[in-house]
Amino acid sequence: MNDILELINNANNIAILSHIDEDADAFGSSLAMKEMIKNKGKNAVYFLSKPIEHRLQFLSTDYIVYNEAESYGDFDLVICLDCGDEKRLGKRIAIFEKAIKTINIDHHYTNNSFAGVNRVDGNMSSTGEMIYDLLTEMGEEITKPIAEFLYCAISSDTGCFKYSCASPKTLVVVSELMKKGIDHAELSRKIFDTETIGALRLKGKVMNSIEQYYDGRLSLVTLDEAVFGEYSVVESDVGDVVNIPRSVEGTEISVSLRKTEGKVKVSLRSNGRYNVGSIAVMLGGGGHKMAAGASLEGIELDEAKEKVIKIIGEVING
Ligand SMILES: [Mn+2]
């Protein structure tokens, strides 16, 4: 029998965790896993590191925002999804460390196999696609809510199926999800084509402030902490701004740096030629070859920018 299925079948009280700063793949694949476990008549709790961003709130409210001051009891199994290493659990590592059995399902090639049972495949488009395969292998029914959650996960990590990580098989999976009667156009509109007015105006400012280096092969934007207040938006509601410099003609690598909560979050994207996963590793982070990131602590925005430009310069000028 499948080892993951065996662990789930033998557990009764299960915690689900995904990476900090949850994105649609982390959120969607966790909700799908939770729904499947619930359908089996077992108890599962999904712990978020913080409230989910505005545009994903319509998907579900069936989760707990983790509070370290509270005690949540013990879980006999913890399942980590879309999480490249245990540091990416943030404060919820307390739940992970208390569990006897742990599972790690992820598609970040830099994943360090930190759990008891690890299913890691860096060639998969998304953790959502891996959950689809797992549920199919386990003979679990893909219900309409599960199909909606997985559609959000897969469509988001593939940039609506346009990134190189989307394989012919990814689209077969999505075709199966569509057969469950999901409204894919409405889901896509909510996830990709809806913004608050403040977030959209902030992006306008970001567009006007793109910096270019190395003959335009590196395009970069920075967001300081004050800009979110200036446009009356919550930081997490702004989403990925790294795709804005990525679309500038001639760009090989695009970068966004945003200062929040005393850290500088660095997002990196490649347009194909360079492996930004290894650049992220040099910065203490991780990810995929085409999309990766790192979080720099105890550093000012300007200092972080200088550091990132220098490292990328070494890669580009090789
Ligand atoms: Mn993912």
GROMACS .gro file of C-alpha atoms and ligand atoms in nm:
model
  319
    1MET     CA    1   0.000   0.000   0.000
    2ASN     CA    2   0.102   0.357  -0.065
    3ASP     CA    3   0.296   0.480   0.243
    4ILE     CA    4   0.119   0.819   0.248
    5LEU     CA    5  -0.223   0.651   0.229
    6GLU     CA    6  -0.123   0.416   0.511
    7LEU     CA    7  -0.019   0.707   0.736
    8ILE     CA    8  -0.343   0.895   0.665
    9ASN     CA    9  -0.556   0.584   0.720
   10ASN     CA   10  -0.387   0.515   1.054
   11ALA     CA   11  -0.423   0.873   1.183
   12ASN     CA   12  -0.730   1.038   1.330
   13ASN     CA   13  -0.619   1.388   1.414
   14ILE     CA   14  -0.421   1.546   1.133
   15ALA     CA   15  -0.262   1.891   1.098
   16ILE     CA   16  -0.191   2.041   0.756
   17LEU     CA   17   0.077   2.307   0.714
   18SER     CA   18   0.200   2.488   0.402
   19HIS     CA   19   0.478   2.742   0.349
   20ILE     CA   20   0.470   3.089   0.510
   21ASP     CA   21   0.328   3.373   0.298
   22GLU     CA   22   0.085   3.119   0.157
   23ASP     CA   23   0.024   3.142  -0.217
   24ALA     CA   24  -0.258   2.986  -0.420
   25ASP     CA   25  -0.071   2.654  -0.465
   26ALA     CA   26  -0.001   2.621  -0.092
   27PHE     CA   27  -0.358   2.725  -0.006
   28GLY     CA   28  -0.537   2.523  -0.276
   29SER     CA   29  -0.344   2.200  -0.229
   30SER     CA   30  -0.386   2.219   0.150
   31LEU     CA   31  -0.762   2.279   0.120
   32ALA     CA   32  -0.787   1.984  -0.122
   33MET     CA   33  -0.596   1.759   0.119
   34LYS     CA   34  -0.813   1.873   0.410
   35GLU     CA   35  -1.133   1.810   0.211
   36MET     CA   36  -1.019   1.459   0.117
   37ILE     CA   37  -0.935   1.374   0.481
   38LYS     CA   38  -1.269   1.516   0.596
   39ASN     CA   39  -1.445   1.297   0.336
   40LYS     CA   40  -1.277   0.998   0.497
   41GLY     CA   41  -1.444   1.088   0.829
   42LYS     CA   42  -1.124   1.203   0.997
   43ASN     CA   43  -1.036   1.528   1.167
   44ALA     CA   44  -0.798   1.764   0.989
   45VAL     CA   45  -0.700   2.121   1.076
   46TYR     CA   46  -0.525   2.352   0.829
   47PHE     CA   47  -0.304   2.608   1.003
   48LEU     CA   48  -0.212   2.925   0.814
   49SER     CA   49   0.084   3.140   0.916
   50LYS     CA   50  -0.127   3.458   0.873
   51PRO     CA   51  -0.464   3.559   0.722
   52ILE     CA   52  -0.484   3.458   0.356
   53GLU     CA   53  -0.455   3.732   0.097
   54HIS     CA   54  -0.769   3.914  -0.012
   55ARG     CA   55  -0.809   3.762  -0.361
   56LEU     CA   56  -0.805   3.403  -0.227
   57GLN     CA   57  -1.050   3.456   0.057
   58PHE     CA   58  -1.348   3.342  -0.151
   59LEU     CA   59  -1.208   2.987  -0.171
   60SER     CA   60  -1.260   2.884   0.191
   61THR     CA   61  -1.262   3.002   0.552
   62ASP     CA   62  -1.204   2.650   0.681
   63TYR     CA   63  -0.867   2.707   0.848
   64ILE     CA   64  -0.706   2.844   1.165
   65VAL     CA   65  -0.457   3.130   1.163
   66TYR     CA   66  -0.182   3.002   1.393
   67ASN     CA   67  -0.125   3.188   1.717
   68GLU     CA   68   0.182   3.080   1.913
   69ALA     CA   69   0.018   3.185   2.241
   70GLU     CA   70  -0.253   2.923   2.196
   71SER     CA   71  -0.235   2.551   2.254
   72TYR     CA   72  -0.389   2.332   1.986
   73GLY     CA   73  -0.328   1.989   2.141
   74ASP     CA   74  -0.138   1.709   1.975
   75PHE     CA   75  -0.171   1.573   1.626
   76ASP     CA   76  -0.081   1.217   1.535
   77LEU     CA   77   0.013   1.319   1.182
   78VAL     CA   78   0.139   1.644   1.029
   79ILE     CA   79   0.128   1.691   0.651
   80CYS     CA   80   0.343   1.969   0.502
   81LEU     CA   81   0.252   2.087   0.153
   82ASP     CA   82   0.441   2.307  -0.096
   83CYS     CA   83   0.703   2.373   0.172
   84GLY     CA   84   1.069   2.347   0.068
   85ASP     CA   85   1.219   2.315   0.416
   86GLU     CA   86   1.115   2.324   0.781
   87LYS     CA   87   1.219   2.691   0.821
   88ARG     CA   88   0.940   2.779   0.577
   89LEU     CA   89   0.688   2.660   0.838
   90GLY     CA   90   0.770   2.968   1.047
   91LYS     CA   91   0.634   2.951   1.402
   92ARG     CA   92   0.414   2.653   1.315
   93ILE     CA   93   0.727   2.440   1.338
   94ALA     CA   94   0.612   2.382   1.700
   95ILE     CA   95   0.324   2.170   1.563
   96PHE     CA   96   0.556   1.982   1.327
   97GLU     CA   97   0.812   1.906   1.597
   98LYS     CA   98   0.551   1.761   1.832
   99ALA     CA   99   0.412   1.513   1.577
  100ILE     CA  100   0.516   1.148   1.573
  101LYS     CA  101   0.452   1.101   1.201
  102THR     CA  102   0.521   1.361   0.936
  103ILE     CA  103   0.472   1.384   0.559
  104ASN     CA  104   0.626   1.632   0.316
  105ILE     CA  105   0.475   1.666  -0.033
  106ASP     CA  106   0.639   1.931  -0.250
  107HIS     CA  107   0.767   2.031  -0.594
  108HIS     CA  108   1.054   2.268  -0.497
  109TYR     CA  109   1.368   2.100  -0.627
  110THR     CA  110   1.563   2.255  -0.337
  111ASN     CA  111   1.343   2.060  -0.087
  112ASN     CA  112   1.558   1.900   0.186
  113SER     CA  113   1.327   1.602   0.262
  114PHE     CA  114   1.273   1.718   0.620
  115ALA     CA  115   0.984   1.486   0.713
  116GLY     CA  116   0.945   1.116   0.797
  117VAL     CA  117   0.788   1.038   0.458
  118ASN     CA  118   0.886   1.263   0.169
  119ARG     CA  119   0.738   1.287  -0.177
  120VAL     CA  120   0.936   1.550  -0.363
  121ASP     CA  121   0.930   1.599  -0.740
  122GLY     CA  122   1.097   1.912  -0.878
  123ASN     CA  123   0.958   1.838  -1.224
  124MET     CA  124   0.597   1.886  -1.120
  125SER     CA  125   0.418   2.210  -1.209
  126SER     CA  126   0.270   2.250  -0.863
  127THR     CA  127   0.194   2.076  -0.538
  128GLY     CA  128  -0.168   2.081  -0.658
  129GLU     CA  129  -0.076   1.851  -0.949
  130MET     CA  130   0.102   1.618  -0.704
  131ILE     CA  131  -0.208   1.607  -0.482
  132TYR     CA  132  -0.421   1.519  -0.786
  133ASP     CA  133  -0.188   1.227  -0.866
  134LEU     CA  134  -0.183   1.115  -0.504
  135LEU     CA  135  -0.563   1.119  -0.467
  136THR     CA  136  -0.599   0.928  -0.794
  137GLU     CA  137  -0.340   0.671  -0.680
  138MET     CA  138  -0.522   0.636  -0.348
  139GLY     CA  139  -0.856   0.584  -0.523
  140GLU     CA  140  -1.004   0.892  -0.354
  141GLU     CA  141  -1.286   1.071  -0.529
  142ILE     CA  142  -1.206   1.411  -0.680
  143THR     CA  143  -1.519   1.598  -0.569
  144LYS     CA  144  -1.614   1.936  -0.716
  145PRO     CA  145  -1.472   2.135  -0.418
  146ILE     CA  146  -1.146   1.940  -0.444
  147ALA     CA  147  -1.137   2.011  -0.819
  148GLU     CA  148  -1.183   2.385  -0.752
  149PHE     CA  149  -0.905   2.392  -0.493
  150LEU     CA  150  -0.667   2.203  -0.721
  151TYR     CA  151  -0.754   2.421  -1.021
  152CYS     CA  152  -0.655   2.730  -0.818
  153ALA     CA  153  -0.331   2.563  -0.710
  154ILE     CA  154  -0.225   2.443  -1.055
  155SER     CA  155  -0.341   2.744  -1.258
  156SER     CA  156  -0.161   2.978  -1.021
  157ASP     CA  157   0.178   2.804  -1.013
  158THR     CA  158   0.177   2.769  -1.392
  159GLY     CA  159   0.079   3.135  -1.449
  160CYS     CA  160  -0.244   3.017  -1.615
  161PHE     CA  161  -0.059   2.734  -1.793
  162LYS     CA  162   0.191   2.959  -1.969
  163TYR     CA  163   0.508   2.880  -1.768
  164SER     CA  164   0.756   2.609  -1.872
  165CYS     CA  165   0.659   2.400  -1.567
  166ALA     CA  166   0.319   2.325  -1.728
  167SER     CA  167   0.357   1.988  -1.902
  168PRO     CA  168   0.122   1.804  -2.140
  169LYS     CA  169   0.026   1.593  -1.838
  170THR     CA  170  -0.055   1.907  -1.634
  171LEU     CA  171  -0.317   1.996  -1.893
  172VAL     CA  172  -0.460   1.642  -1.885
  173VAL     CA  173  -0.502   1.683  -1.507
  174VAL     CA  174  -0.670   2.023  -1.558
  175SER     CA  175  -0.899   1.868  -1.819
  176GLU     CA  176  -1.006   1.607  -1.561
  177LEU     CA  177  -1.071   1.886  -1.307
  178MET     CA  178  -1.285   2.074  -1.562
  179LYS     CA  179  -1.495   1.760  -1.612
  180LYS     CA  180  -1.604   1.794  -1.248
  181GLY     CA  181  -1.810   2.096  -1.349
  182ILE     CA  182  -1.593   2.372  -1.203
  183ASP     CA  183  -1.638   2.727  -1.335
  184HIS     CA  184  -1.278   2.775  -1.448
  185ALA     CA  185  -1.341   3.115  -1.610
  186GLU     CA  186  -1.489   3.258  -1.291
  187LEU     CA  187  -1.213   3.106  -1.075
  188SER     CA  188  -0.945   3.248  -1.306
  189ARG     CA  189  -1.107   3.592  -1.311
  190LYS     CA  190  -1.112   3.601  -0.930
  191ILE     CA  191  -0.753   3.478  -0.894
  192PHE     CA  192  -0.578   3.660  -1.179
  193ASP     CA  193  -0.793   3.944  -1.305
  194THR     CA  194  -0.929   4.106  -0.991
  195GLU     CA  195  -0.742   4.363  -0.783
  196THR     CA  196  -0.836   4.622  -0.525
  197ILE     CA  197  -0.806   4.975  -0.663
  198GLY     CA  198  -0.526   5.049  -0.414
  199ALA     CA  199  -0.323   4.746  -0.523
  200LEU     CA  200  -0.364   4.835  -0.890
  201ARG     CA  201  -0.254   5.197  -0.835
  202LEU     CA  202   0.043   5.073  -0.633
  203LYS     CA  203   0.140   4.854  -0.927
  204GLY     CA  204   0.124   5.163  -1.147
  205LYS     CA  205   0.384   5.322  -0.922
  206VAL     CA  206   0.594   5.004  -0.939
  207MET     CA  207   0.582   5.014  -1.322
  208ASN     CA  208   0.711   5.369  -1.316
  209SER     CA  209   1.005   5.274  -1.096
  210ILE     CA  210   1.157   4.974  -1.281
  211GLU     CA  211   1.537   4.980  -1.268
  212GLN     CA  212   1.754   4.808  -1.528
  213TYR     CA  213   2.109   4.671  -1.493
  214TYR     CA  214   2.358   4.485  -1.711
  215ASP     CA  215   2.225   4.620  -2.043
  216GLY     CA  216   1.869   4.550  -1.934
  217ARG     CA  217   1.927   4.181  -1.865
  218LEU     CA  218   1.833   4.240  -1.501
  219SER     CA  219   1.514   4.432  -1.428
  220LEU     CA  220   1.434   4.515  -1.071
  221VAL     CA  221   1.176   4.685  -0.849
  222THR     CA  222   1.178   4.771  -0.480
  223LEU     CA  223   0.888   4.835  -0.242
  224ASP     CA  224   0.953   4.996   0.093
  225GLU     CA  225   0.725   4.943   0.390
  226ALA     CA  226   0.561   5.287   0.365
  227VAL     CA  227   0.421   5.231   0.014
  228PHE     CA  228   0.151   4.993   0.139
  229GLY     CA  229   0.013   5.255   0.377
  230GLU     CA  230   0.036   5.519   0.107
  231TYR     CA  231  -0.207   5.317  -0.111
  232SER     CA  232  -0.412   5.181   0.185
  233VAL     CA  233  -0.339   4.818   0.101
  234VAL     CA  234  -0.234   4.519   0.307
  235GLU     CA  235   0.108   4.399   0.194
  236SER     CA  236  -0.009   4.045   0.112
  237ASP     CA  237  -0.298   4.176  -0.102
  238VAL     CA  238  -0.057   4.320  -0.357
  239GLY     CA  239   0.051   3.975  -0.482
  240ASP     CA  240   0.350   3.913  -0.703
  241VAL     CA  241   0.502   4.232  -0.839
  242VAL     CA  242   0.808   4.049  -0.973
  243ASN     CA  243   0.619   3.974  -1.294
  244ILE     CA  244   0.605   4.346  -1.373
  245PRO     CA  245   0.982   4.386  -1.445
  246ARG     CA  246   0.986   4.033  -1.592
  247SER     CA  247   0.784   4.150  -1.890
  248VAL     CA  248   1.032   4.420  -1.994
  249GLU     CA  249   1.181   4.327  -2.332
  250GLY     CA  250   1.536   4.195  -2.306
  251THR     CA  251   1.504   4.091  -1.941
  252GLU     CA  252   1.676   3.763  -1.844
  253ILE     CA  253   1.622   3.788  -1.467
  254SER     CA  254   1.366   3.994  -1.282
  255VAL     CA  255   1.372   4.077  -0.914
  256SER     CA  256   1.143   4.237  -0.662
  257LEU     CA  257   1.258   4.338  -0.316
  258ARG     CA  258   0.998   4.430  -0.057
  259LYS     CA  259   1.059   4.538   0.298
  260THR     CA  260   0.806   4.411   0.551
  261GLU     CA  261   0.817   4.319   0.917
  262GLY     CA  262   1.187   4.397   0.942
  263LYS     CA  263   1.278   4.156   0.659
  264VAL     CA  264   1.351   4.207   0.291
  265LYS     CA  265   1.164   3.954   0.078
  266VAL     CA  266   1.344   3.886  -0.247
  267SER     CA  267   1.152   3.729  -0.537
  268LEU     CA  268   1.342   3.609  -0.842
  269ARG     CA  269   1.217   3.508  -1.186
  270SER     CA  270   1.407   3.381  -1.486
  271ASN     CA  271   1.294   3.416  -1.845
  272GLY     CA  272   1.465   3.084  -1.930
  273ARG     CA  273   1.839   3.128  -1.951
  274TYR     CA  274   1.944   3.135  -1.584
  275ASN     CA  275   1.860   2.915  -1.286
  276VAL     CA  276   1.731   3.160  -1.024
  277GLY     CA  277   1.685   2.871  -0.778
  278SER     CA  278   2.061   2.858  -0.732
  279ILE     CA  279   2.077   3.238  -0.691
  280ALA     CA  280   1.811   3.207  -0.419
  281VAL     CA  281   2.019   2.937  -0.247
  282MET     CA  282   2.319   3.179  -0.246
  283LEU     CA  283   2.091   3.424  -0.062
  284GLY     CA  284   1.983   3.160   0.190
  285GLY     CA  285   1.651   3.083   0.019
  286GLY     CA  286   1.530   2.831  -0.237
  287GLY     CA  287   1.265   2.748  -0.494
  288HIS     CA  288   1.247   2.649  -0.859
  289LYS     CA  289   1.478   2.711  -1.155
  290MET     CA  290   1.247   2.973  -1.306
  291ALA     CA  291   1.093   3.113  -0.984
  292ALA     CA  292   1.257   3.137  -0.645
  293GLY     CA  293   1.299   3.359  -0.343
  294ALA     CA  294   1.475   3.437  -0.021
  295SER     CA  295   1.413   3.634   0.294
  296LEU     CA  296   1.695   3.855   0.423
  297GLU     CA  297   1.690   3.955   0.787
  298GLY     CA  298   1.856   4.245   0.965
  299ILE     CA  299   1.929   4.432   0.644
  300GLU     CA  300   1.808   4.758   0.492
  301LEU     CA  301   1.640   4.766   0.152
  302ASP     CA  302   1.926   4.951  -0.022
  303GLU     CA  303   2.185   4.713   0.121
  304ALA     CA  304   1.980   4.409   0.014
  305LYS     CA  305   1.940   4.556  -0.335
  306GLU     CA  306   2.313   4.609  -0.372
  307LYS     CA  307   2.383   4.252  -0.259
  308VAL     CA  308   2.131   4.100  -0.503
  309ILE     CA  309   2.255   4.311  -0.798
  310LYS     CA  310   2.613   4.203  -0.726
  311ILE     CA  311   2.534   3.829  -0.705
  312ILE     CA  312   2.327   3.841  -1.023
  313GLY     CA  313   2.604   4.034  -1.197
  314GLU     CA  314   2.845   3.750  -1.118
  315VAL     CA  315   2.600   3.498  -1.264
  316ILE     CA  316   2.527   3.703  -1.578
  317ASN     CA  317   2.888   3.804  -1.644
  318GLY     CA  318   2.993   3.453  -1.539
  319MN      MN  319   0.405   2.559  -0.544
   0.00000   0.00000   0.00000
